[in-house]
Coordinates of C-alpha atoms and ligand atoms in Angstrom, one line a residue:
X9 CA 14.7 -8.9 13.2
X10 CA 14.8 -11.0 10.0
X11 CA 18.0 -10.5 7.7
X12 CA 18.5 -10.9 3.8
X13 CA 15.8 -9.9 2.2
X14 CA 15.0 -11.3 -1.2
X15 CA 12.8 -8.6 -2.3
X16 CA 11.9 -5.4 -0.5
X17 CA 9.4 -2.2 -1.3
X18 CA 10.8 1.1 -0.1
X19 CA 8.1 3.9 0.3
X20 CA 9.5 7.0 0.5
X21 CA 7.4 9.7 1.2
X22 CA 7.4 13.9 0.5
X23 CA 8.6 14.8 3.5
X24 CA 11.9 12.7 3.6
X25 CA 12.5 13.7 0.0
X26 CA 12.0 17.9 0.4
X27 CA 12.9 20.1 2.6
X28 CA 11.2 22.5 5.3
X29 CA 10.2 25.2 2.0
X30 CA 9.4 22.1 0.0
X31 CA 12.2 22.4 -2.4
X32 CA 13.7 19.0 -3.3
X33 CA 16.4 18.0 -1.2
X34 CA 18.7 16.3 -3.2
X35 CA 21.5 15.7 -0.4
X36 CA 18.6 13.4 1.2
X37 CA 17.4 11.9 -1.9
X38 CA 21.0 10.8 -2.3
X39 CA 21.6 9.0 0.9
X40 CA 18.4 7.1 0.1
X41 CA 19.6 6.0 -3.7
X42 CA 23.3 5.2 -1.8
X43 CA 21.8 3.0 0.5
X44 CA 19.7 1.5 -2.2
X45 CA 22.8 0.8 -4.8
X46 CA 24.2 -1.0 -1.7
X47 CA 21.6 -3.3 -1.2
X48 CA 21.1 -4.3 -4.5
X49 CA 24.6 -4.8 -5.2
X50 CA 24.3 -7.3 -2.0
X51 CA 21.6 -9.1 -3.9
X52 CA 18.7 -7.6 -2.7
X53 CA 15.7 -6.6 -5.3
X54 CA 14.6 -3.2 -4.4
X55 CA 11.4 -1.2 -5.5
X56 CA 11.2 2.3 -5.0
X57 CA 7.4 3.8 -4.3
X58 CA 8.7 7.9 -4.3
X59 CA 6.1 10.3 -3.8
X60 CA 7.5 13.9 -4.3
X61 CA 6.6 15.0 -7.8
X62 CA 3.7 17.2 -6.6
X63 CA 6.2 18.9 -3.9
X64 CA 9.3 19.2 -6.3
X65 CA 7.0 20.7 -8.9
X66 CA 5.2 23.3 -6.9
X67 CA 8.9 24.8 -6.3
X68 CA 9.4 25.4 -9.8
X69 CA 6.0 26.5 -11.2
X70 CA 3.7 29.1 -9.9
X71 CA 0.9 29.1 -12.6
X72 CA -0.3 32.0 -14.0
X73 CA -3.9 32.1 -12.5
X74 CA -5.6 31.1 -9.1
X75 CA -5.8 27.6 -9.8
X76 CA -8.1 24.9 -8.7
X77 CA -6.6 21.8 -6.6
X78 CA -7.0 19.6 -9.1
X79 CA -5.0 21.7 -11.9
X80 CA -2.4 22.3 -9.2
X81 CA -1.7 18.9 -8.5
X82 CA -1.3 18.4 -12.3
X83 CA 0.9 21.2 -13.1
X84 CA 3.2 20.4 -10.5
X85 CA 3.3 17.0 -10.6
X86 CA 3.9 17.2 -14.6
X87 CA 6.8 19.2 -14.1
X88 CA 8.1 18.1 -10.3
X89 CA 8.1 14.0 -11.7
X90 CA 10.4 14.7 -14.6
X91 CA 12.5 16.4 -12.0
X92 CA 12.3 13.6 -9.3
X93 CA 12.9 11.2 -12.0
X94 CA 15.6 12.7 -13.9
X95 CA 17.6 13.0 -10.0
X96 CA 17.3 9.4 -9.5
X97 CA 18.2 8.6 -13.1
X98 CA 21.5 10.5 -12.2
X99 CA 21.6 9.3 -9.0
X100 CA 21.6 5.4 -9.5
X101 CA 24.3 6.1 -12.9
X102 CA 26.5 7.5 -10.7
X103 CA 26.1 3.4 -9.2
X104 CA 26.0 1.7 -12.6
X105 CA 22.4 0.7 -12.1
X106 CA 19.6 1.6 -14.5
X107 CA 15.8 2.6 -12.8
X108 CA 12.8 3.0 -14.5
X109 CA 9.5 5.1 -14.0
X110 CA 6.5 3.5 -13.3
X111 CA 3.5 5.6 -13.4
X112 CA 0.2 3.9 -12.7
X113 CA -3.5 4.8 -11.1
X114 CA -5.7 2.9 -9.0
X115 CA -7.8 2.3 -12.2
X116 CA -4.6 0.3 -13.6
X117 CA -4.9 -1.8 -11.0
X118 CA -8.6 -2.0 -11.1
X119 CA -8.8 -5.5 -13.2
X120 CA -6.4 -8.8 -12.6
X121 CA -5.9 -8.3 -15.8
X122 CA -4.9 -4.8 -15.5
X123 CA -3.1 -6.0 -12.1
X124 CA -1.2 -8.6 -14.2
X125 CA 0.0 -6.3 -16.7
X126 CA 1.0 -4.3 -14.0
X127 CA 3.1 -6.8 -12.1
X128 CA 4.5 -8.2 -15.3
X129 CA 6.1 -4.7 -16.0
X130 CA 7.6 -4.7 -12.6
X131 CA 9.1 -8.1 -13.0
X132 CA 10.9 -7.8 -16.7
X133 CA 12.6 -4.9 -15.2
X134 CA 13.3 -6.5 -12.1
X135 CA 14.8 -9.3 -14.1
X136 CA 16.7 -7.1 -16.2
X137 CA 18.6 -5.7 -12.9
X138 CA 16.3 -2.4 -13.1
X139 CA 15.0 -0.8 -10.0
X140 CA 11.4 0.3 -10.8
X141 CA 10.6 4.0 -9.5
X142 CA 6.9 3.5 -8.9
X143 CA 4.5 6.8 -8.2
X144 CA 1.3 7.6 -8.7
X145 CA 0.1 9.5 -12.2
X146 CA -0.8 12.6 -10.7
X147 CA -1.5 14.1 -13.8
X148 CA -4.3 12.0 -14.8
X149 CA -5.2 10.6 -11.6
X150 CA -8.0 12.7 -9.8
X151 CA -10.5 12.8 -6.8
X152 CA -12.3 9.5 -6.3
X153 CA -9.7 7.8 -8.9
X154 CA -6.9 8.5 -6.8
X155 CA -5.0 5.9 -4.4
X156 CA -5.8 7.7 -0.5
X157 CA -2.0 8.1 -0.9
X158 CA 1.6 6.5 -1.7
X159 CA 0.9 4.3 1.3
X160 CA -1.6 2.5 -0.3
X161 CA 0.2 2.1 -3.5
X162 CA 3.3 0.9 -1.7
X163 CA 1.1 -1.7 0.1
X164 CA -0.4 -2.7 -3.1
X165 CA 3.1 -2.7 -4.7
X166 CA 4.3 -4.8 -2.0
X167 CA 1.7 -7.5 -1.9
X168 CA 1.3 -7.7 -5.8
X169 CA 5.1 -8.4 -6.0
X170 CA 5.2 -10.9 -3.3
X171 CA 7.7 -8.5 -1.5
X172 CA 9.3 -10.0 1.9
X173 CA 9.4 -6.5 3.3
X174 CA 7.9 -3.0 2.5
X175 CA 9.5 -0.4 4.5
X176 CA 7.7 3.1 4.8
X177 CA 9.8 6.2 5.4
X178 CA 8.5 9.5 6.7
X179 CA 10.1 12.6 8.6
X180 CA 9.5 10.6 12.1
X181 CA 10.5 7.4 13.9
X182 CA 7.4 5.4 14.1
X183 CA 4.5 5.2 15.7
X184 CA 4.4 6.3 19.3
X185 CA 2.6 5.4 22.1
X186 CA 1.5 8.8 23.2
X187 CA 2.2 12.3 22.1
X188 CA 5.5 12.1 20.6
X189 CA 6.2 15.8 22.1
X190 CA 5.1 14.9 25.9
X191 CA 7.9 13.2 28.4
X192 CA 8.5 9.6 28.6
X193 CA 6.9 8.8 25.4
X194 CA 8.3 6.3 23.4
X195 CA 8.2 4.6 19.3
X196 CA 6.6 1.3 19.5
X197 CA 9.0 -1.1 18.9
X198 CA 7.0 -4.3 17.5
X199 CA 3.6 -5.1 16.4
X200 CA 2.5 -8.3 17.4
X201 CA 0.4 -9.9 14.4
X202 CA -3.0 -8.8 15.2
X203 CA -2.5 -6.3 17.8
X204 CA -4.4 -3.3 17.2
X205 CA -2.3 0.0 18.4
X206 CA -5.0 2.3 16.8
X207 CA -5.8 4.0 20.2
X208 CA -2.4 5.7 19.6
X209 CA -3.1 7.3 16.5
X210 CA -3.8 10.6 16.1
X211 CA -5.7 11.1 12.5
X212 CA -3.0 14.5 11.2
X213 CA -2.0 14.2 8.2
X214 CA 1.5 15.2 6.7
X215 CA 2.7 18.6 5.5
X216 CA 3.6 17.8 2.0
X217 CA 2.1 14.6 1.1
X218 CA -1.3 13.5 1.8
X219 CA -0.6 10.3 3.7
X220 CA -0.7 10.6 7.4
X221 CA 0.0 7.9 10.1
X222 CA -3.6 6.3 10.4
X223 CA -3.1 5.0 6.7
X224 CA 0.1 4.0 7.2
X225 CA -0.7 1.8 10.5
X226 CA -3.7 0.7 8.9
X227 CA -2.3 -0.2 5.7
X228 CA 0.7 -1.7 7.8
X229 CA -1.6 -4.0 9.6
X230 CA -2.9 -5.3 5.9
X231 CA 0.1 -6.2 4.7
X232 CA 1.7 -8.0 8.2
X233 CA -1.6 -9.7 7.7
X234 CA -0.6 -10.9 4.6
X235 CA 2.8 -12.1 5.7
X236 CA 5.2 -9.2 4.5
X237 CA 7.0 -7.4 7.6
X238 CA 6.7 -3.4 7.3
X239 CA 8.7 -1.4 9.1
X240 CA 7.7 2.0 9.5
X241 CA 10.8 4.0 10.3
X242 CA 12.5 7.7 9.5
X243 CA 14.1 8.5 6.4
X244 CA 16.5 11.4 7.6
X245 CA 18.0 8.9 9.8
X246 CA 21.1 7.9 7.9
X247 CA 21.9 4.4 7.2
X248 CA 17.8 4.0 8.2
X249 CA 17.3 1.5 5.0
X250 CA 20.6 -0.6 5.1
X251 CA 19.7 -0.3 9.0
X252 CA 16.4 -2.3 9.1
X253 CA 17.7 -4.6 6.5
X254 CA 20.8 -6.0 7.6
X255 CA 18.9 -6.2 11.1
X256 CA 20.4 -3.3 13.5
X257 CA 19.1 -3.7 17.3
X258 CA 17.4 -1.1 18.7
X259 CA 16.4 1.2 16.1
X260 CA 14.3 3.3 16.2
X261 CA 11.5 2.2 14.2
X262 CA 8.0 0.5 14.4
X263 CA 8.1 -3.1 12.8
X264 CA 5.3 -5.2 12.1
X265 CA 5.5 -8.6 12.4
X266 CA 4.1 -10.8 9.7
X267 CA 1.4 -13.4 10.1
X268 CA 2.8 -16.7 9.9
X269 CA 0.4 -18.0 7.5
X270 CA 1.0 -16.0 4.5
X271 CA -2.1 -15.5 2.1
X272 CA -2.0 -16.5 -1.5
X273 CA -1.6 -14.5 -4.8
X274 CA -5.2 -14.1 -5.6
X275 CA -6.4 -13.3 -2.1
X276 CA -3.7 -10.4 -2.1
X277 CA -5.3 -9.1 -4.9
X278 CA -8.6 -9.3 -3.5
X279 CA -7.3 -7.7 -0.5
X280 CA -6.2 -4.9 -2.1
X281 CA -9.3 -4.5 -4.0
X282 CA -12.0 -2.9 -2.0
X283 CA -11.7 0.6 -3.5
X284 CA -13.1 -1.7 -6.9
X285 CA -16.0 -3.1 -5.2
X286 CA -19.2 -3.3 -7.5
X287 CA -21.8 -3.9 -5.1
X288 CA -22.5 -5.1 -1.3
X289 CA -23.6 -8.2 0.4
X290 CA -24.8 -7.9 3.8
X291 CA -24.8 -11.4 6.2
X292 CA -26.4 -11.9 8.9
X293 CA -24.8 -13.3 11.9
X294 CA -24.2 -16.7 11.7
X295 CA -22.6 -16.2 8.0
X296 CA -20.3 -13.6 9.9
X297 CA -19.2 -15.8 12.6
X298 CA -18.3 -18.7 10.2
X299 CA -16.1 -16.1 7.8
X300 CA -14.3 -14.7 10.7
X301 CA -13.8 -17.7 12.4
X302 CA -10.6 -20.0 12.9
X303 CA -11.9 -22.6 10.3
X304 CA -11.7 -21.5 6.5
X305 CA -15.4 -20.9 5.7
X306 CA -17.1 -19.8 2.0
X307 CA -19.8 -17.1 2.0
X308 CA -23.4 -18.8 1.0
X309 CA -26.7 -18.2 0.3
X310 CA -28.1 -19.4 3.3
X311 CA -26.1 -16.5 4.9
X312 CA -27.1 -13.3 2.6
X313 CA -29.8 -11.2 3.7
X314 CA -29.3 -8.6 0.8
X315 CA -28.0 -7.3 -2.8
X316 CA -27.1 -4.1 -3.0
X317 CA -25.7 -2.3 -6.2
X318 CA -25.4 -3.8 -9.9
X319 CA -22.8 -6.5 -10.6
X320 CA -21.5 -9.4 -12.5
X321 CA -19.9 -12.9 -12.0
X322 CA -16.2 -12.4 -11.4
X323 CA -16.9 -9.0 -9.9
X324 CA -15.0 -8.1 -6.6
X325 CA -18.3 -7.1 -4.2
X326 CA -17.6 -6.0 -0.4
X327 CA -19.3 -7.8 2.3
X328 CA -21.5 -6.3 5.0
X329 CA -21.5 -7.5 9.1
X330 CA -25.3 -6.8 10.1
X331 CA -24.2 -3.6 11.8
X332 CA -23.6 -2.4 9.1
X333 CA -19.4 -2.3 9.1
X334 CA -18.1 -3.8 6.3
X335 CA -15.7 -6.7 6.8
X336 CA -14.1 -7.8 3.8
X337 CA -14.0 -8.2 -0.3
X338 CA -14.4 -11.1 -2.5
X339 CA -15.0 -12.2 -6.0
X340 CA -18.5 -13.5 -6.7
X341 CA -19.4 -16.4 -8.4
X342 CA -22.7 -15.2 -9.5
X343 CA -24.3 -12.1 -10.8
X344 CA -26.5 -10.0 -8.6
X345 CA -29.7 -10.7 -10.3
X346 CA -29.0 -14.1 -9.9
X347 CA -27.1 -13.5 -6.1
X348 CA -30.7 -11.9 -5.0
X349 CA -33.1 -14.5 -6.2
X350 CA -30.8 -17.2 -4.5
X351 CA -30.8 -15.2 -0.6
X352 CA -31.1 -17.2 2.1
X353 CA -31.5 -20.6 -0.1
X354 CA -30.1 -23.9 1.3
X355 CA -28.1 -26.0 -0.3
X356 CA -26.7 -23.7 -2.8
X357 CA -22.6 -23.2 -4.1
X358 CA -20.9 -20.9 -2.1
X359 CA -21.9 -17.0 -3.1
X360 CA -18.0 -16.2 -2.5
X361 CA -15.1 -18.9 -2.3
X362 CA -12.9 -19.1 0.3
X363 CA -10.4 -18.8 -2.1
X364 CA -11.8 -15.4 -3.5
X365 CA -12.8 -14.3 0.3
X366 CA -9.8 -11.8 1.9
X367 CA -11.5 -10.6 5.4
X368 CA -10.7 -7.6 7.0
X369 CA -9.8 -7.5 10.6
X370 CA -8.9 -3.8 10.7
X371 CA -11.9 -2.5 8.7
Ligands
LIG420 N1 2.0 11.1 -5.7 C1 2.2 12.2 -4.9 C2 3.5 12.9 -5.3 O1 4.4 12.3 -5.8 C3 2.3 11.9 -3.5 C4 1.1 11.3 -2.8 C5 1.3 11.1 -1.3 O2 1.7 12.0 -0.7 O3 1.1 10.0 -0.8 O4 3.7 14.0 -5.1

């Protein structure tokens, strides 16, 4: 395993950060900020991703009527992400190191320019020796505007700060190759870059966030992909953090290895970017050899067999496979009135880029 880390994204998720009644549990939240004042100390930039505000909240409040999931999760999270805040405020003081709260939504993200702005926050308080506290804004954030979970955000996080590692904590090891109750099974160690481990997933999701393991392998995958390790280990394990970064053998954790040919800036945006798509493209096969071949390919005319859905140049679109799966996002170069009349025309620029194609291998 790699050793000194420039810059690494710490997810941690409900479950490490409350315990078995849901009550924050501030003895664990304070072996994670200790292990966190160390690193940075040792020169490492650290972002936190803390989920937790809904669970800390929901300890506190009750509300006075039956209320709907959506108030719930607004309630709480108003009152449980002061409180999660307000502990790691403490926390890190008690180090001499300053954090900030980030509180974003997938539509603040929705725009490079939005993304941009986003980043640039991260990085003034980065370079002002800040650790940024990054969750979700639960209180405005609802339904179909909602990140699937802190998972995704971390991943996003993580690739939009050009992060060497993200490391996602939960209340077990890793991922297993069988039931984790039965005899003889064991954590997958390593994830070779493109390995697909899926068949070992079981789709439950976790008690008190919403993340479960499926997004976290499948967002893992992503971000290998992209050339940032992730290491999906436990957060009650002490030293777990300082652990995976300074290296330790044979922990137990699952580790994804990083593609060796990391992508660049705006194709991590892009890749990050399907919950934005506008519209669709479907290809037909010969288009969807060329993009997932070895060779660096552009999506053209010649290789669209329909428009579907209303968008403009610039617009991030996802792309189609003839049976229907999608395989990947890009940014298009043409409208879709104009994408339609040019289908299946030769000789015609490229639809999508390569440089504004990101595709997909675990769709
Ligand atoms: N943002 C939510 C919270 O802080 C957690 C979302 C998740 O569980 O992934 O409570």
């Amino acid at each position: 395993m790699r050793q000194g880390f420039r810059r690494v994204v710490i997810k941690v998720g409900s479950n490490v950060l409350t315990d078995g009644d849901g009550a924050l549990d501030t003895s664990a939240m304070k072996r994670i900020a200790d292990q966190i004042a160390c690193l940075k100390k040792a020169g490492t930039e650290i972002i936190l991703v803390s989920s937790g505000a809904v669970a800390s909240g929901r300890g506190v409040v009750e509300g006075t009527r039956r209320l709907d999931s959506v108030s719930a999760r607004q309630l709480f999270s108003s009152v449980g992400q002061a409180r999660l805040i307000n502990r790691y405020y403490e926390l890190f003081s008690g180090h001499g190191i300053v954090c900030g709260q980030v509180l974003t939504t997938k539509e603040s993200l929705s725009t490079r320019d939005h993304y941009l702005n986003q980043m640039n926050c991260m990085t003034v308080m980065l370079e002002n020796g800040v650790i940024p506290i990054v969750n979700e804004n639960d209180t405005i954030s609802v339904t179909e505007l909602m990140f699937t979970d802190n998972d995704e955000l971390s991943g996003m996080v993580a690739s939009m700060m050009n992060a060497e590692c993200l490391i996602i904590l939960s209340n077990i090891d890793g991922i297993y190759n069988g039931n984790p109750e039965a005899p003889g099974t064991e954590v997958i160690r390593l994830v070779r870059h493109g390995d697909d481990i899926s068949r070992f997933i079981t789709s439950g999701k976790s008690s008190f966030g919403r993340g479960g393991m499926l997004t976290k392998y499948r967002i893992a995958a992503k971000v290998a992909d992209e050339g940032i390790m992730v290491v999906i280990a436990n957060g009650k394990r002490d030293g777990v953090i300082k652990d995976i970064v300074l290296g330790k053998k044979n922990l137990a954790c699952t580790v994804f290895q990083p593609s060796e040919k990391p992508i660049s800036h705006i194709k991590k945006w892009i890749a990050h970017s399907d919950g934005f798509a506008k519209g669709k493209i479907h290809i037909n096969k010969g288009a969807l050899d060329a993009l997932t071949g070895e060779k660096a390919s552009s999506l053209l005319p010649i290789g669209v067999t329909a428009v579907e859905g209303e968008f403009e140049k610039g617009d991030i679109v996802r792309i189609i496979a003839p049976d229907g799966q999608p395989v990947g996002v890009g940014k298009v170069s043409a409208g879709s009135a104009k994408a339609t009349e040019s289908i299946g025309q030769k000789g015609n620029r490229p639809l999508i880029h390569y440089d504004y194609l990101y595709i997909d291998t675990f769709e």
